[in-house]
Amino acid sequence: MARELTEQPIAENRKARFDFEILETFEAGMALKGTEVKAIREGGVNLRDSFCRLEGGEAFLLNAHIGQYSHGGSASHDPVRPRKLLLHREELNKLLGKTTTKGLTIVPLRMFFSKKGRIKVSIALAKGKKMFDKRETIKRREQQRETRAAVKTRRV
């Protein structure tokens, strides 16, 4: 919890928590180009339809949109290119084993700056929710909203 307070958020994938049941989370670095880092610092990141894939013993972040750097010129990058995720070998083996046997998937949850200024991605081992699970999530969210509104009106 203390770690989360020192990290500066860049982008969050809220849809992932709605569409998937999160089982386990991992923290990964990313191999980026210079214009991508500058574009991320400007805030041009979208993780909405992104996902992770394991290929050849390496993890890649796919469909994550990092916009063009405003002062990039001709040295700009492809906004949705595959980006290599930097994980420990044990974490890669764990992810590989669980995604192949149990039919689980890997989704990015959020992107943030670490304490040292590095750009990190929080990825999760997740299981897809069924439609009734999604309805239950919506119902719970509405109940929480109503209770917050009721508490707020009583204070005034």
mmCIF file of C-alpha atoms in Angstrom:
data_model
loop_
_atom_site.group_PDB
_atom_site.id
_atom_site.type_symbol
_atom_site.label_atom_id
_atom_site.label_comp_id
_atom_site.label_asym_id
_atom_site.label_seq_id
_atom_site.Cartn_x
_atom_site.Cartn_y
_atom_site.Cartn_z
ATOM 1 C CA MET A 1 0.000 0.000 0.000
ATOM 2 C CA ALA A 2 2.851 2.397 0.792
ATOM 3 C CA ARG A 3 4.326 1.634 -2.629
ATOM 4 C CA GLU A 4 1.145 2.798 -4.376
ATOM 5 C CA LEU A 5 1.292 6.160 -2.626
ATOM 6 C CA THR A 6 4.759 6.947 -3.972
ATOM 7 C CA GLU A 7 3.980 5.916 -7.562
ATOM 8 C CA GLN A 8 2.702 8.521 -9.996
ATOM 9 C CA PRO A 9 -0.120 7.135 -12.153
ATOM 10 C CA ILE A 10 -0.001 7.609 -15.920
ATOM 11 C CA ALA A 11 -2.938 5.564 -17.236
ATOM 12 C CA GLU A 12 -5.409 3.037 -15.907
ATOM 13 C CA ASN A 13 -7.369 0.286 -17.629
ATOM 14 C CA ARG A 14 -10.684 0.453 -15.768
ATOM 15 C CA LYS A 15 -12.428 -1.809 -18.257
ATOM 16 C CA ALA A 16 -10.088 -4.672 -17.323
ATOM 17 C CA ARG A 17 -11.436 -4.796 -13.772
ATOM 18 C CA PHE A 18 -14.992 -4.864 -15.151
ATOM 19 C CA ASP A 19 -14.407 -7.529 -17.811
ATOM 20 C CA PHE A 20 -12.020 -9.769 -15.865
ATOM 21 C CA GLU A 21 -11.689 -11.282 -12.420
ATOM 22 C CA ILE A 22 -8.166 -10.389 -11.250
ATOM 23 C CA LEU A 23 -6.330 -13.350 -9.705
ATOM 24 C CA GLU A 24 -2.725 -12.181 -9.347
ATOM 25 C CA THR A 25 -0.803 -9.014 -10.234
ATOM 26 C CA PHE A 26 2.768 -8.445 -11.394
ATOM 27 C CA GLU A 27 4.890 -5.351 -11.918
ATOM 28 C CA ALA A 28 6.839 -5.163 -15.193
ATOM 29 C CA GLY A 29 9.189 -2.702 -16.834
ATOM 30 C CA MET A 30 8.921 -1.859 -20.528
ATOM 31 C CA ALA A 31 11.450 -1.557 -23.341
ATOM 32 C CA LEU A 32 10.590 1.834 -24.885
ATOM 33 C CA LYS A 33 12.003 4.221 -27.453
ATOM 34 C CA GLY A 34 12.915 7.800 -26.515
ATOM 35 C CA THR A 35 9.929 9.424 -28.223
ATOM 36 C CA GLU A 36 7.614 6.955 -26.468
ATOM 37 C CA VAL A 37 8.946 7.973 -23.058
ATOM 38 C CA LYS A 38 8.462 11.649 -23.882
ATOM 39 C CA ALA A 39 4.940 11.008 -25.201
ATOM 40 C CA ILE A 40 4.090 9.088 -22.002
ATOM 41 C CA ARG A 41 5.325 12.016 -19.928
ATOM 42 C CA GLU A 42 2.942 14.223 -21.933
ATOM 43 C CA GLY A 43 0.106 11.855 -20.977
ATOM 44 C CA GLY A 44 -0.759 10.335 -24.353
ATOM 45 C CA VAL A 45 -1.413 6.742 -23.211
ATOM 46 C CA ASN A 46 -4.470 4.509 -23.613
ATOM 47 C CA LEU A 47 -4.574 0.951 -22.225
ATOM 48 C CA ARG A 48 -8.246 0.266 -22.940
ATOM 49 C CA ASP A 49 -8.037 -2.566 -25.530
ATOM 50 C CA SER A 50 -4.524 -3.727 -24.716
ATOM 51 C CA PHE A 51 -3.453 -7.215 -23.698
ATOM 52 C CA CYS A 52 -0.284 -9.221 -23.101
ATOM 53 C CA ARG A 53 1.032 -12.204 -25.003
ATOM 54 C CA LEU A 54 3.877 -14.600 -24.232
ATOM 55 C CA GLU A 55 5.983 -15.481 -27.288
ATOM 56 C CA GLY A 56 9.359 -17.201 -27.377
ATOM 57 C CA GLY A 57 9.855 -16.986 -23.620
ATOM 58 C CA GLU A 58 9.208 -13.214 -23.582
ATOM 59 C CA ALA A 59 6.171 -11.103 -22.703
ATOM 60 C CA PHE A 60 4.830 -8.390 -25.011
ATOM 61 C CA LEU A 61 2.274 -5.645 -24.463
ATOM 62 C CA LEU A 62 0.021 -5.407 -27.521
ATOM 63 C CA ASN A 63 -2.508 -2.752 -28.627
ATOM 64 C CA ALA A 64 -1.400 -0.233 -25.979
ATOM 65 C CA HIS A 65 -1.697 3.162 -27.643
ATOM 66 C CA ILE A 66 1.091 5.628 -26.903
ATOM 67 C CA GLY A 67 0.456 8.770 -28.925
ATOM 68 C CA GLN A 68 3.018 10.655 -30.991
ATOM 69 C CA TYR A 69 5.419 12.984 -29.211
ATOM 70 C CA SER A 70 4.486 16.583 -30.032
ATOM 71 C CA HIS A 71 8.077 17.596 -30.881
ATOM 72 C CA GLY A 72 9.119 14.228 -32.353
ATOM 73 C CA GLY A 73 9.536 15.149 -35.998
ATOM 74 C CA SER A 74 10.621 12.317 -38.292
ATOM 75 C CA ALA A 75 12.000 10.192 -35.431
ATOM 76 C CA SER A 76 8.559 9.266 -34.114
ATOM 77 C CA HIS A 77 7.311 5.788 -33.221
ATOM 78 C CA ASP A 78 4.378 3.590 -34.217
ATOM 79 C CA PRO A 79 1.612 4.302 -31.636
ATOM 80 C CA VAL A 80 0.435 0.685 -31.236
ATOM 81 C CA ARG A 81 3.640 -1.302 -31.783
ATOM 82 C CA PRO A 82 4.279 -4.385 -29.597
ATOM 83 C CA ARG A 83 6.385 -3.476 -26.550
ATOM 84 C CA LYS A 84 8.539 -5.958 -24.678
ATOM 85 C CA LEU A 85 7.769 -6.353 -20.984
ATOM 86 C CA LEU A 86 10.679 -6.854 -18.618
ATOM 87 C CA LEU A 87 9.906 -9.557 -16.068
ATOM 88 C CA HIS A 88 11.992 -11.971 -14.010
ATOM 89 C CA ARG A 89 12.362 -15.479 -15.447
ATOM 90 C CA GLU A 90 10.397 -17.014 -12.537
ATOM 91 C CA GLU A 91 7.481 -14.634 -13.186
ATOM 92 C CA LEU A 92 7.525 -15.437 -16.914
ATOM 93 C CA ASN A 93 7.498 -19.174 -16.206
ATOM 94 C CA LYS A 94 4.633 -18.768 -13.741
ATOM 95 C CA LEU A 95 2.592 -16.752 -16.246
ATOM 96 C CA LEU A 96 3.346 -19.181 -19.057
ATOM 97 C CA GLY A 97 2.272 -22.168 -16.979
ATOM 98 C CA LYS A 98 -0.967 -20.659 -15.768
ATOM 99 C CA THR A 99 -2.094 -19.181 -19.099
ATOM 100 C CA THR A 100 -1.621 -22.438 -20.998
ATOM 101 C CA THR A 101 -3.172 -24.870 -18.520
ATOM 102 C CA LYS A 102 -6.056 -22.983 -16.964
ATOM 103 C CA GLY A 103 -7.120 -20.812 -19.898
ATOM 104 C CA LEU A 104 -6.320 -17.567 -18.095
ATOM 105 C CA THR A 105 -5.221 -14.344 -19.783
ATOM 106 C CA ILE A 106 -2.840 -11.496 -18.991
ATOM 107 C CA VAL A 107 -4.172 -7.935 -19.027
ATOM 108 C CA PRO A 108 -2.491 -4.619 -18.176
ATOM 109 C CA LEU A 109 -4.172 -2.771 -15.300
ATOM 110 C CA ARG A 110 -2.255 0.491 -15.075
ATOM 111 C CA MET A 111 0.893 2.314 -16.124
ATOM 112 C CA PHE A 112 2.859 4.396 -13.637
ATOM 113 C CA PHE A 113 6.193 6.023 -12.836
ATOM 114 C CA SER A 114 8.182 4.167 -10.177
ATOM 115 C CA LYS A 115 10.093 5.915 -7.395
ATOM 116 C CA LYS A 116 13.200 6.005 -9.591
ATOM 117 C CA GLY A 117 11.297 7.601 -12.482
ATOM 118 C CA ARG A 118 11.069 4.414 -14.535
ATOM 119 C CA ILE A 119 7.889 3.603 -16.446
ATOM 120 C CA LYS A 120 6.251 0.420 -15.171
ATOM 121 C CA VAL A 121 3.122 -1.537 -16.048
ATOM 122 C CA SER A 122 1.011 -3.441 -13.585
ATOM 123 C CA ILE A 123 -0.209 -6.598 -15.329
ATOM 124 C CA ALA A 124 -2.618 -9.178 -13.977
ATOM 125 C CA LEU A 125 -3.355 -12.809 -14.444
ATOM 126 C CA ALA A 126 -7.089 -12.699 -15.055
ATOM 127 C CA LYS A 127 -10.101 -14.864 -15.782
ATOM 128 C CA GLY A 128 -12.922 -13.568 -17.985
ATOM 129 C CA LYS A 129 -16.191 -12.710 -16.245
ATOM 130 C CA LYS A 130 -19.522 -14.039 -17.395
ATOM 131 C CA MET A 131 -22.452 -11.705 -18.108
ATOM 132 C CA PHE A 132 -24.127 -12.374 -14.745
ATOM 133 C CA ASP A 133 -20.877 -11.490 -12.953
ATOM 134 C CA LYS A 134 -20.804 -8.162 -14.780
ATOM 135 C CA ARG A 135 -24.408 -7.440 -13.776
ATOM 136 C CA GLU A 136 -23.496 -8.219 -10.174
ATOM 137 C CA THR A 137 -20.565 -5.787 -10.379
ATOM 138 C CA ILE A 138 -22.849 -3.048 -11.728
ATOM 139 C CA LYS A 139 -25.409 -3.708 -8.982
ATOM 140 C CA ARG A 140 -22.746 -3.539 -6.249
ATOM 141 C CA ARG A 141 -21.341 -0.299 -7.697
ATOM 142 C CA GLU A 142 -24.809 1.320 -7.749
ATOM 143 C CA GLN A 143 -25.447 0.300 -4.128
ATOM 144 C CA GLN A 144 -22.154 1.828 -3.037
ATOM 145 C CA ARG A 145 -22.979 5.033 -4.915
ATOM 146 C CA GLU A 146 -26.391 5.244 -3.236
ATOM 147 C CA THR A 147 -24.954 4.708 0.248
ATOM 148 C CA ARG A 148 -22.311 7.394 -0.337
ATOM 149 C CA ALA A 149 -25.024 9.808 -1.464
ATOM 150 C CA ALA A 150 -27.154 8.978 1.593
ATOM 151 C CA VAL A 151 -24.229 9.548 3.964
ATOM 152 C CA LYS A 152 -23.382 12.778 2.213
ATOM 153 C CA THR A 153 -26.927 14.181 2.538
ATOM 154 C CA ARG A 154 -27.082 13.304 6.260
ATOM 155 C CA ARG A 155 -23.913 15.257 7.023
ATOM 156 C CA VAL A 156 -25.314 18.478 5.592
#
